XYZ file of C-alpha atoms in Angstrom:
760
model
C -18.473 23.628 -19.986
C -16.122 25.486 -17.659
C -12.923 23.484 -17.512
C -12.009 24.740 -14.051
C -15.413 24.173 -12.490
C -15.667 21.543 -9.727
C -18.703 19.399 -10.327
C -20.474 18.061 -7.224
C -23.886 17.132 -8.729
C -26.942 16.395 -6.748
C -25.393 13.609 -4.801
C -21.720 13.164 -5.739
C -19.874 12.500 -2.423
C -16.564 13.840 -1.308
C -14.500 11.423 -3.281
C -16.385 12.240 -6.485
C -16.528 16.004 -6.023
C -12.864 16.161 -5.614
C -12.253 15.776 -9.313
C -11.985 18.873 -11.416
C -13.862 18.456 -14.686
C -11.404 18.557 -17.588
C -12.032 20.640 -20.633
C -13.971 19.079 -23.447
C -11.047 19.605 -25.812
C -8.734 17.547 -23.622
C -11.261 14.713 -23.322
C -12.236 14.218 -26.908
C -10.589 10.806 -26.895
C -10.567 8.388 -23.964
C -7.119 7.669 -22.550
C -7.783 3.935 -22.407
C -5.377 2.295 -20.036
C -4.616 5.487 -18.176
C -8.237 6.733 -18.039
C -9.314 7.777 -14.585
C -12.144 9.714 -12.977
C -9.891 12.779 -13.330
C -9.004 12.249 -17.023
C -12.445 10.982 -18.194
C -15.441 13.324 -18.432
C -17.488 11.511 -15.741
C -19.356 14.493 -14.390
C -22.528 13.924 -16.505
C -22.272 10.107 -16.690
C -22.708 8.345 -13.318
C -22.265 4.892 -14.817
C -19.015 5.786 -16.472
C -17.790 7.270 -13.140
C -18.580 4.039 -11.242
C -17.103 1.818 -13.884
C -13.913 3.932 -14.067
C -13.697 3.948 -10.244
C -14.144 0.170 -10.179
C -11.454 -0.370 -12.751
C -9.008 1.948 -10.818
C -9.885 -0.001 -7.638
C -9.129 -3.362 -9.128
C -5.780 -2.147 -10.660
C -4.873 -0.555 -7.360
C -5.630 -3.754 -5.440
C -3.149 -5.621 -7.602
C -0.592 -2.891 -6.830
C -1.353 -3.082 -3.105
C -0.931 -6.850 -3.061
C 2.438 -6.448 -4.830
C 3.686 -3.810 -2.443
C 2.632 -5.986 0.514
C 4.568 -8.923 -0.883
C 7.704 -6.683 -1.317
C 7.629 -5.195 2.163
C 6.967 -8.486 3.882
C 9.687 -10.075 1.790
C 12.242 -7.713 3.234
C 11.607 -8.859 6.742
C 11.831 -12.194 8.451
C 10.001 -13.785 11.344
C 13.442 -14.762 12.715
C 14.622 -11.178 12.983
C 13.047 -10.616 16.410
C 14.565 -13.774 17.850
C 17.878 -12.878 16.412
C 17.757 -9.518 18.077
C 16.572 -11.098 21.320
C 19.457 -13.598 21.419
C 22.114 -10.931 20.795
C 20.617 -8.603 23.434
C 20.494 -11.440 25.981
C 24.098 -12.222 25.363
C 25.657 -8.819 25.279
C 23.324 -6.818 27.520
C 22.371 -9.296 30.294
C 25.502 -11.488 30.747
C 27.124 -10.542 34.042
C 30.857 -10.521 35.001
C 32.317 -12.284 38.047
C 31.572 -9.127 40.036
C 27.920 -9.106 38.880
C 28.248 -6.244 36.354
C 26.271 -6.506 33.092
C 26.195 -3.894 30.344
C 22.916 -2.514 31.431
C 24.177 -2.184 34.985
C 27.224 -0.078 34.065
C 27.312 3.017 36.318
C 30.974 3.948 36.385
C 34.217 3.701 34.448
C 35.326 0.779 36.700
C 32.091 -1.086 35.745
C 32.883 -0.465 32.079
C 36.278 -2.102 32.369
C 34.776 -5.046 34.217
C 32.337 -5.521 31.471
C 34.827 -5.050 28.579
C 37.383 -7.528 29.902
C 34.742 -10.106 30.994
C 31.326 -10.471 29.381
C 32.263 -8.629 26.237
C 35.269 -10.762 25.402
C 33.496 -13.982 26.476
C 30.551 -13.168 24.120
C 32.695 -12.096 21.164
C 35.122 -15.008 20.987
C 33.604 -18.502 21.262
C 36.398 -21.049 21.081
C 34.876 -24.136 22.774
C 31.801 -26.220 22.691
C 29.669 -26.643 25.852
C 31.852 -29.753 26.670
C 35.005 -27.667 26.445
C 36.177 -29.202 23.145
C 37.620 -26.757 20.625
C 35.279 -25.424 17.930
C 37.968 -25.666 15.290
C 36.900 -22.667 13.210
C 40.343 -21.295 12.776
C 40.793 -17.532 13.003
C 37.031 -16.798 12.694
C 34.712 -16.501 15.693
C 31.267 -17.977 15.612
C 29.054 -16.489 18.374
C 26.530 -18.972 19.674
C 28.077 -21.401 17.208
C 25.911 -20.004 14.374
C 26.768 -16.395 13.953
C 30.006 -15.340 12.104
C 31.724 -12.305 13.581
C 32.489 -10.075 10.581
C 35.956 -8.575 10.817
C 37.022 -7.233 14.161
C 35.222 -5.120 16.839
C 36.102 -1.496 17.324
C 36.211 0.694 20.448
C 35.948 4.370 19.962
C 35.686 7.368 22.360
C 35.039 11.062 22.122
C 36.486 13.603 24.516
C 36.091 17.280 25.398
C 38.819 19.835 26.120
C 39.971 20.730 29.554
C 39.157 24.442 28.909
C 35.644 23.748 27.530
C 33.910 25.484 30.457
C 34.520 28.291 32.949
C 34.962 27.815 36.643
C 33.444 30.414 38.942
C 36.079 32.688 40.399
C 35.138 31.526 43.958
C 36.227 27.945 43.077
C 39.173 28.528 40.760
C 41.775 27.854 43.433
C 40.274 24.534 44.310
C 39.086 23.310 40.842
C 41.928 23.476 38.334
C 40.304 21.645 35.394
C 36.813 21.801 33.877
C 35.208 19.509 31.272
C 31.869 20.658 29.849
C 29.181 18.553 28.284
C 29.860 17.273 24.795
C 29.444 19.440 21.684
C 31.382 19.381 18.442
C 32.973 22.683 19.070
C 34.326 21.486 22.457
C 35.666 18.174 21.140
C 39.194 17.232 21.997
C 41.411 16.568 18.944
C 44.934 16.534 20.360
C 46.801 13.317 21.038
C 47.133 12.045 24.583
C 48.478 9.247 26.692
C 51.316 7.065 25.463
C 50.923 8.200 21.891
C 51.659 4.736 20.459
C 48.563 3.861 18.351
C 45.210 4.950 16.976
C 43.712 4.710 20.503
C 45.635 7.776 21.535
C 45.403 9.818 18.297
C 42.309 11.709 17.028
C 40.773 10.775 13.691
C 38.109 12.797 12.000
C 34.762 11.435 10.821
C 35.883 11.575 7.208
C 39.015 9.544 7.985
C 36.968 6.843 9.775
C 34.089 6.911 7.250
C 31.768 7.023 10.226
C 28.497 8.811 10.974
C 26.993 10.775 13.855
C 25.074 8.963 16.622
C 22.092 10.274 18.607
C 22.646 9.210 22.192
C 20.673 9.595 25.410
C 22.203 12.929 26.276
C 23.216 14.503 22.980
C 24.376 13.781 19.391
C 27.958 12.587 18.821
C 30.176 12.895 15.737
C 31.718 9.911 13.856
C 35.321 10.672 14.693
C 37.412 10.105 17.790
C 40.063 7.893 19.252
C 39.585 4.189 18.243
C 41.103 0.760 18.758
C 40.321 -2.227 16.589
C 40.525 -5.413 18.760
C 42.819 -8.216 17.490
C 41.251 -11.382 16.125
C 41.744 -13.581 19.253
C 40.453 -13.379 22.765
C 43.918 -13.340 24.397
C 45.241 -10.587 22.203
C 42.062 -8.497 22.719
C 42.307 -8.897 26.483
C 45.900 -7.663 26.496
C 44.872 -4.665 24.359
C 42.116 -3.735 26.747
C 44.537 -4.116 29.704
C 46.903 -1.664 28.092
C 44.136 0.828 27.620
C 43.066 0.540 31.199
C 46.575 0.935 32.575
C 47.219 3.897 30.265
C 44.141 5.683 31.642
C 42.337 5.641 28.245
C 39.128 6.789 30.040
C 39.418 9.871 32.223
C 37.464 13.059 33.046
C 37.586 14.225 29.461
C 35.747 11.091 28.074
C 32.165 11.709 27.164
C 31.212 8.546 25.280
C 32.534 5.119 24.342
C 31.274 3.080 21.382
C 31.715 -0.610 20.917
C 30.788 -1.565 17.266
C 30.818 -4.977 15.632
C 28.668 -6.993 13.145
C 27.719 -10.625 12.842
C 26.029 -12.667 10.082
C 23.871 -15.798 10.290
C 23.861 -17.755 7.098
C 21.029 -20.009 8.274
C 18.462 -17.104 8.037
C 20.521 -14.728 5.880
C 20.421 -11.876 8.386
C 22.991 -9.394 9.572
C 22.961 -8.089 13.125
C 24.815 -4.840 13.562
C 25.347 -3.994 17.238
C 26.499 -0.740 18.858
C 26.984 -0.578 22.590
C 27.190 3.027 23.888
C 28.286 4.198 27.316
C 27.890 7.945 27.934
C 29.816 9.676 30.751
C 27.908 12.820 31.482
C 29.487 15.920 33.032
C 27.729 15.125 36.277
C 29.766 11.872 36.713
C 28.643 8.301 36.416
C 27.719 6.362 33.292
C 24.636 5.858 31.175
C 24.564 2.754 28.978
C 22.447 2.466 25.818
C 22.549 0.270 22.739
C 21.442 -0.121 19.172
C 20.858 -3.581 17.679
C 19.808 -3.584 14.007
C 18.830 -6.819 12.393
C 18.638 -6.320 8.687
C 18.549 -8.311 5.524
C 21.309 -6.873 3.303
C 21.817 -9.819 0.888
C 18.523 -10.097 -0.847
C 18.584 -12.938 -3.445
C 19.462 -16.279 -2.014
C 16.379 -18.535 -1.658
C 13.562 -19.346 -4.040
C 11.313 -16.925 -2.156
C 13.871 -14.132 -2.823
C 13.658 -14.859 -6.552
C 9.945 -14.630 -6.405
C 10.390 -11.248 -4.830
C 12.428 -10.206 -7.876
C 9.345 -10.824 -9.981
C 7.354 -8.699 -7.521
C 10.011 -5.915 -7.781
C 9.703 -5.953 -11.577
C 5.928 -5.667 -11.349
C 6.329 -2.925 -8.825
C 8.478 -0.902 -11.229
C 5.841 -1.396 -13.998
C 3.131 -0.093 -11.614
C 5.297 2.943 -10.732
C 5.727 3.728 -14.387
C 1.974 3.288 -14.911
C 1.027 5.644 -12.039
C 3.755 8.183 -12.972
C 2.238 8.449 -16.486
C -1.251 8.635 -14.917
C -0.295 11.484 -12.579
C 1.435 13.393 -15.403
C -1.757 13.231 -17.524
C -3.818 14.360 -14.551
C -1.415 17.261 -13.796
C -1.392 18.199 -17.469
C -5.231 18.455 -17.570
C -5.882 20.086 -14.192
C -2.723 22.009 -13.509
C -2.647 23.409 -10.030
C -6.273 22.517 -9.355
C -4.986 18.915 -9.047
C -3.340 19.697 -5.700
C -6.592 20.878 -4.200
C -7.547 17.325 -3.164
C -5.829 15.528 -0.379
C -6.254 12.174 -2.267
C -4.203 13.536 -5.177
C -1.508 14.728 -2.808
C -1.512 11.218 -1.228
C -1.046 9.744 -4.702
C 2.075 11.864 -5.243
C 3.475 10.990 -1.810
C 3.062 7.272 -2.458
C 4.693 7.522 -5.905
C 7.583 9.656 -4.695
C 8.282 7.333 -1.781
C 8.154 4.378 -4.163
C 10.655 6.020 -6.538
C 12.904 6.774 -3.553
C 12.673 3.091 -2.465
C 13.647 1.887 -5.889
C 16.694 4.205 -5.951
C 17.774 3.147 -2.462
C 17.384 -0.491 -3.277
C 19.835 -0.137 -6.110
C 22.373 1.863 -3.981
C 22.016 -0.693 -1.127
C 22.798 -3.609 -3.454
C 25.921 -1.864 -4.834
C 27.129 -0.899 -1.393
C 26.715 -4.302 0.053
C 28.653 -5.795 -2.777
C 31.408 -3.278 -2.252
C 31.611 -3.886 1.558
C 31.477 -7.678 1.229
C 34.353 -7.583 -1.368
C 36.429 -5.357 0.789
C 35.875 -7.549 3.793
C 36.812 -10.707 1.922
C 40.053 -9.142 0.799
C 40.932 -7.946 4.406
C 39.142 -10.264 6.885
C 41.044 -8.839 9.874
C 39.807 -5.270 9.400
C 36.766 -3.639 10.957
C 33.579 -4.199 8.976
C 31.721 -0.941 9.050
C 28.163 -1.997 8.397
C 26.815 0.533 10.770
C 26.136 3.182 8.117
C 24.487 0.700 5.801
C 22.339 -0.837 8.582
C 21.183 2.690 9.642
C 20.064 3.491 6.152
C 18.508 0.047 5.719
C 16.539 0.662 8.872
C 15.397 3.995 7.520
C 14.499 2.312 4.251
C 12.355 -0.173 6.042
C 10.750 2.626 8.015
C 9.997 4.464 4.735
C 8.474 1.380 3.240
C 6.323 0.893 6.348
C 4.987 4.496 6.022
C 4.509 4.048 2.318
C 2.525 0.869 2.869
C 0.423 2.652 5.485
C -0.391 5.449 2.980
C -1.112 2.801 0.299
C -3.790 1.171 2.460
C -5.275 4.522 3.416
C -5.518 5.414 -0.297
C -8.230 2.590 -0.681
C -10.636 5.112 0.759
C -10.122 7.171 -2.361
C -11.816 4.443 -4.423
C -14.511 3.245 -2.085
C -15.705 6.548 -0.633
C -18.002 7.264 -3.636
C -20.490 5.061 -1.813
C -22.826 6.975 0.566
C -21.977 4.755 3.455
C -18.255 4.749 2.837
C -18.105 8.566 2.516
C -19.468 9.297 6.010
C -16.097 9.350 7.631
C -14.398 11.674 5.086
C -17.477 13.963 4.931
C -17.593 14.129 8.722
C -13.919 15.067 9.071
C -14.111 17.594 6.266
C -17.133 19.372 7.636
C -15.885 19.596 11.270
C -12.340 20.585 10.349
C -12.819 24.259 11.214
C -14.459 23.448 14.479
C -11.626 20.983 15.385
C -9.035 23.592 14.415
C -10.573 26.119 16.765
C -10.854 23.575 19.488
C -7.207 22.481 18.935
C -5.957 26.042 19.685
C -7.809 26.174 23.051
C -6.783 22.569 23.894
C -3.035 22.965 23.195
C -2.939 26.324 25.067
C -4.144 24.526 28.228
C -2.079 21.372 27.437
C 1.232 23.239 27.057
C 0.516 25.315 30.065
C 0.190 22.138 32.176
C 3.366 20.712 30.482
C 5.418 23.804 31.516
C 3.929 23.519 34.986
C 4.830 19.822 35.345
C 8.398 20.331 33.949
C 9.127 23.027 36.485
C 7.471 21.300 39.448
C 8.725 17.746 39.002
C 11.613 17.928 36.347
C 14.369 17.446 38.923
C 12.900 14.455 40.638
C 10.562 12.523 38.341
C 12.079 10.935 35.147
C 8.852 11.300 33.163
C 8.994 15.074 33.693
C 12.802 15.462 33.286
C 12.499 17.185 29.857
C 9.761 19.262 28.269
C 9.289 16.695 25.598
C 8.878 13.958 28.130
C 6.300 16.152 29.904
C 4.185 16.301 26.740
C 4.156 12.528 26.214
C 3.498 11.906 29.945
C 0.401 14.091 29.801
C -0.891 12.169 26.796
C -0.318 8.975 28.764
C -2.267 10.471 31.755
C -5.183 10.993 29.357
C -5.115 7.311 28.485
C -4.820 6.291 32.143
C -1.095 5.411 32.189
C 0.569 7.453 35.023
C 2.590 7.156 38.241
C 0.706 9.239 40.779
C 3.053 8.300 43.650
C 6.071 9.770 41.860
C 4.225 13.112 41.483
C 2.963 13.092 45.056
C 6.409 12.321 46.517
C 7.984 15.079 44.411
C 5.603 17.792 45.705
C 3.145 16.930 48.496
C 1.064 20.054 47.928
C 1.261 21.031 44.266
C 1.564 17.459 43.004
C -2.013 16.483 43.826
C -3.359 19.883 42.775
C -1.592 19.549 39.372
C -2.971 16.036 38.824
C -6.577 16.801 39.872
C -6.960 20.010 37.854
C -5.327 18.519 34.733
C -7.633 15.518 34.756
C -10.697 17.640 35.304
C -10.007 20.385 32.599
C -8.235 18.250 30.015
C -9.878 14.865 30.358
C -13.429 15.611 31.534
C -13.961 18.946 29.847
C -11.768 19.396 26.650
C -11.705 15.812 25.572
C -15.454 15.408 25.740
C -15.882 18.667 23.875
C -13.782 17.161 21.104
C -15.970 14.032 21.074
C -19.130 16.133 20.993
C -17.984 18.038 17.916
C -17.330 14.778 16.095
C -20.581 13.196 17.206
C -22.817 16.171 16.197
C -21.153 16.516 12.775
C -21.459 12.818 12.109
C -25.190 12.868 12.909
C -25.700 15.809 10.533
C -23.798 14.089 7.713
C -25.641 10.857 8.231
C -28.994 12.551 8.145
C -28.226 14.480 4.959
C -26.960 11.361 3.220
C -30.064 9.410 4.329
C -32.247 12.005 2.646
C -30.370 12.088 -0.702
C -31.389 10.085 -3.697
C -29.541 6.872 -4.283
C -27.347 6.935 -7.387
C -25.859 4.086 -9.394
C -23.505 1.973 -7.182
C -21.088 -0.790 -7.866
C -23.554 -3.275 -6.464
C -26.112 -2.080 -9.068
C -23.585 -2.726 -11.898
C -22.839 -6.200 -10.580
C -26.611 -6.902 -10.224
C -27.221 -5.721 -13.751
C -24.378 -7.796 -15.205
C -25.605 -10.834 -13.277
C -29.187 -10.506 -14.485
C -28.081 -9.999 -18.171
C -25.749 -12.959 -18.046
C -28.405 -15.190 -16.620
C -31.077 -14.041 -19.122
C -28.777 -14.616 -22.146
C -27.780 -18.088 -20.802
C -31.464 -19.058 -20.569
C -32.149 -17.658 -24.065
C -29.255 -19.763 -25.462
C -30.513 -22.808 -23.647
C -34.030 -22.225 -25.141
C -32.520 -22.026 -28.600
C -30.609 -25.291 -27.976
C -33.916 -26.874 -26.873
C -35.759 -25.718 -29.948
C -33.119 -27.076 -32.287
C -33.336 -30.344 -30.375
C -37.137 -30.404 -30.971
C -36.497 -30.067 -34.690
C -34.093 -33.026 -34.618
C -36.521 -35.130 -32.619
C -39.162 -35.113 -35.298
C -38.282 -38.716 -36.250
C -37.533 -38.047 -39.868
C -34.651 -39.833 -41.529
C -33.591 -36.685 -43.395
C -34.156 -32.958 -42.557
C -34.011 -30.441 -45.252
C -32.752 -26.905 -44.770
C -36.179 -25.363 -45.615
C -38.011 -27.568 -43.163
C -35.440 -26.747 -40.474
C -35.968 -22.958 -40.925
C -39.787 -23.246 -41.203
C -39.939 -25.247 -37.950
C -37.846 -22.587 -36.160
C -40.275 -19.846 -37.426
C -43.219 -21.854 -36.164
C -41.467 -21.976 -32.678
C -41.472 -18.163 -32.594
C -37.884 -17.341 -33.562
C -37.099 -14.119 -35.317
C -35.235 -13.950 -38.654
C -31.932 -12.852 -37.092
C -32.171 -15.799 -34.636
C -32.930 -18.215 -37.401
C -29.799 -16.899 -39.323
C -27.643 -17.650 -36.319
C -29.219 -21.167 -35.724
C -28.835 -22.199 -39.351
C -25.088 -21.772 -39.015
C -25.142 -24.891 -36.829
C -27.092 -26.723 -39.670
C -24.381 -25.742 -42.162
C -21.658 -26.820 -39.771
C -22.970 -30.312 -39.446
C -24.048 -30.604 -43.094
C -20.709 -32.226 -44.077
C -21.675 -33.082 -47.652
C -23.183 -29.593 -48.288
C -26.393 -30.889 -49.814
C -28.578 -28.858 -47.445
C -29.964 -32.127 -45.956
C -29.068 -33.634 -42.610
C -29.023 -37.445 -42.831
C -29.321 -39.836 -39.825
C -25.596 -39.736 -38.973
C -25.357 -35.980 -39.280
C -28.459 -35.619 -37.045
C -26.919 -37.836 -34.451
C -23.747 -35.783 -34.326
C -25.665 -32.573 -34.095
C -27.949 -33.997 -31.342
C -24.862 -35.126 -29.297
C -23.277 -31.698 -29.664
C -26.527 -29.950 -28.590
C -26.937 -32.152 -25.588
C -23.369 -31.310 -24.431
C -24.139 -27.628 -24.857
C -27.424 -27.919 -22.968
C -25.809 -29.705 -19.998
C -23.091 -27.059 -19.915
C -25.567 -24.237 -19.921
C -27.584 -25.927 -17.162
C -24.471 -26.151 -14.926
C -23.587 -22.474 -15.668
C -27.136 -21.320 -14.880
C -27.031 -23.292 -11.541
C -23.770 -21.714 -10.615
C -25.150 -18.229 -11.168
C -28.295 -18.979 -9.161
C -31.987 -18.508 -9.776
C -32.519 -15.198 -8.009
C -34.143 -13.366 -10.897
C -36.726 -16.094 -11.620
C -37.587 -17.078 -8.078
C -40.873 -16.087 -6.481
C -41.046 -14.325 -3.101
C -40.770 -16.701 -0.190
C -43.968 -17.964 1.307
C -46.061 -17.416 -1.767
C -46.712 -19.530 -4.876
C -48.761 -19.356 -7.970
C -49.742 -16.395 -10.132
C -52.680 -15.347 -7.872
C -50.516 -15.069 -4.754
C -47.785 -13.187 -6.602
C -50.311 -10.674 -8.066
C -51.922 -10.236 -4.660
C -48.590 -9.381 -3.042
C -47.567 -7.000 -5.846
C -45.191 -9.538 -7.373
C -45.147 -11.391 -10.674
C -44.263 -14.990 -11.013
C -40.832 -16.120 -12.220
C -42.280 -17.452 -15.494
C -44.065 -14.186 -16.237
C -40.997 -12.155 -15.407
C -38.803 -14.311 -17.572
C -41.248 -14.120 -20.505
C -41.445 -10.302 -20.200
C -37.648 -9.866 -20.005
C -37.188 -12.117 -23.071
C -39.722 -10.110 -25.027
C -38.052 -6.848 -23.992
C -34.673 -8.136 -25.027
C -35.946 -9.260 -28.369
C -37.745 -6.025 -28.950
C -34.668 -4.019 -28.091
C -32.557 -6.119 -30.537
C -35.053 -5.567 -33.309
C -35.249 -1.806 -32.532
C -31.518 -1.482 -32.533
C -31.366 -3.039 -35.966
C -34.181 -0.778 -37.279
C -32.540 2.313 -35.867
C -29.212 1.337 -37.234
C -30.714 0.942 -40.691
C -32.516 4.232 -40.535
C -29.422 6.136 -39.371
C -27.376 4.465 -42.066
C -29.874 5.479 -44.771
C -29.921 9.059 -43.295
C -26.166 9.219 -43.346
C -26.035 8.043 -46.930
C -28.722 10.632 -47.967
C -26.760 13.472 -46.324
C -23.553 12.364 -47.968
C -25.247 12.323 -51.385
C -26.837 15.656 -50.719
C -23.425 17.132 -49.843
C -22.008 15.751 -53.139
C -24.921 17.289 -55.079
C -26.068 14.032 -56.542
C -29.697 14.441 -55.233
C -29.886 18.141 -56.178
C -28.508 17.539 -59.693
C -31.125 14.932 -60.350
C -34.473 16.552 -59.588
C -36.328 14.071 -61.720
C -35.030 11.074 -59.890
C -37.878 9.266 -58.229
C -37.963 7.389 -54.952
C -37.221 4.167 -56.721
C -34.040 5.685 -58.159
C -32.942 6.932 -54.789
C -33.405 3.546 -53.176
C -31.598 1.860 -56.079
C -28.790 4.285 -55.541
C -28.721 3.407 -51.796
C -28.854 -0.253 -52.372
C -25.392 -1.143 -50.998
C -26.159 -0.098 -47.447
C -23.835 -1.921 -45.124
C -25.213 -4.095 -42.376
C -24.851 -2.823 -38.887
C -23.748 -4.570 -35.739
C -25.535 -3.255 -32.638
C -23.355 -2.780 -29.558
C -24.080 -4.939 -26.516
C -27.246 -4.042 -24.563
C -26.674 -1.174 -22.087
C -23.154 -0.168 -23.217
C -22.744 3.643 -23.095
C -21.480 5.289 -26.174
C -18.026 6.813 -25.909
C -16.316 9.822 -27.360
C -15.906 9.766 -31.134
C -12.150 9.702 -31.928
C -12.576 9.371 -35.651
C -11.344 5.861 -35.610
C -13.727 4.269 -38.046
C -16.524 6.615 -38.840
C -18.899 5.028 -36.453
C -22.048 6.888 -35.572
C -23.139 7.012 -31.995
C -26.832 6.795 -31.170
C -28.554 7.075 -27.723
C -32.054 6.147 -26.817
C -33.837 6.348 -23.467
C -33.150 2.685 -22.800
C -29.769 2.024 -24.294
C -26.859 3.298 -26.371
C -25.438 1.582 -29.455
C -23.048 2.229 -32.331
C -23.818 1.838 -35.980
C -20.621 0.433 -37.540
C -19.904 0.840 -41.266
C -18.392 -2.607 -41.364
C -20.463 -5.199 -43.341
C -21.506 -8.165 -41.336
C -21.254 -11.309 -43.511
C -23.217 -13.479 -41.016
C -23.214 -14.794 -37.588
C -22.104 -18.266 -36.460
C -24.124 -19.995 -33.878
C -22.564 -19.639 -30.388
C -23.972 -21.637 -27.501
């Protein structure tokens, strides 16, 4: 067998054909716990492939449930309402002049907000009846949320010489402040020079991080002021900044950072209010409100999550070993399947999640310890909240991929594989169509940006044009804005775009998918049905029900023997009666074990008391078997609906339930007998070959048949494997000999069977 050959087989679907058949040398022994369809030689054994896939699916479902519990354990249903309350308080509360944060449009509006709604929202000192809260130096926002440390104001400025004034206006315009960029940032002191608000501090000194605003990205340095712990002192500090002209033409952005903690729901809310002052003048407010759970282990549910985290780490170790084995066997061929790449992505994201979880726990402990030592300092949770948000986003993406990965295990079914087969087959057609589509799409995006970019917000940038055109495809657009921007080219742009992109190109895309799906469905309908999971479940159900009925029949026969009315039953009479009832010798051997168990005095005779005990035990077993059979149902022994009797069943091509049961019972008994005979024959053959190799037969030419059979007398008994179990690879574990017949596979074991106890 070629180890690098991809096996597709006559029907193997996309999920099955992805596996590269490993070399026979690497698959001499099964990998047991880590055995998968990529590590086991399933190319020639459909039943082994289905069983391995089913086992992988069951293990993966447990992993998926565990990761779902973890991800949902990181969130809280109260997080949304916490964010909503904070946004209502700090974004929508208006000052006496009617200015709220969202309505800020100038520097004067900023000072009105900072000295009014901001301070009122940060420092709650009274109840609604004007009585003092009595919380000391700490501020509790909305009576429930502790303000951590003190708030911080920070601004970034640009230099006066950051741009060049045209020579025609140099006499009238003596100063020029460009848009913000790190190379144009002002770093010199200014103003009264009596504090941190007037002195520049770098990003490293502040321990801050960059911020992506509405206009551009800003560094983590700048000029800052930490507000004092009381409302009055903070109002005086803001008044000093306003009188000292802290904000001027060089200011490009102001940040207001603070954090609050709600112990009732164990959530942190990290707020950043941003006001950008563009070079055009005016002000653009924006904000970031991150509600995160930084302290993990508080409630009983959190301690349950600890157990899920431990199980998650065990699963990661399990899948890492599994992927290493598959990579070792298949080398670079392993990366030829998109499902294998998805496996690696899920594992890598999970490992990163575990690493970040450890880092986050240590960092929170450090910050909280620092804050407890210095409660009047700024609590910089912005960096940690940012990475916690990214961590949550990564877990969300990882969970999404984990759900998509289920298709890897269920797509071996013909019905389930239609989607993947359709996409795989039409991939080239879609790629060619995508080139044509995006040429037209980007041409219209450029046209819209140039025509309406200066007047319509949705077309103000090229990126916004792209998303606006996708929204037009979905029916979400503002035609009046386009028409008002350009009375002639606006309608022309809209009509032609809808016609070519929506009516022509989009329907071409749907036609490609539809035609390919029809072809795939037609091909799969004409292919031969292979073994499915439903077949395995049905086989197991039938075998279980049949064996239960056989066990019940044995119990009934033993009860018949006991109901003979004799005061004492001898062992020989017991066995002879069982033979008359049609039981084979191996069944009698098993049934006599029950006789021995209840023969307490060991005289091979059951007296009246011993018979009563045995009768009671048998009745309990019979009732239990009846209940178990009723639970499983009577599907294999039921006749077709609407017909009854042997004549009706034969006329309709059916057999009655009684006939079917009789036949299946005889087949099972015949198979058991044949297994025993074949096992004995193989054992004798093995013994003869061993003697021949040793030279014992060759050295004794005069030895007759009787002598040979006397020499082979200690032939061990064999234990046949369960009906229908496929023989595995021989790993040399116990010298077992594998045999296969057309109907079943079984293993002749060298271990001697001393007898079988009766199991009901």
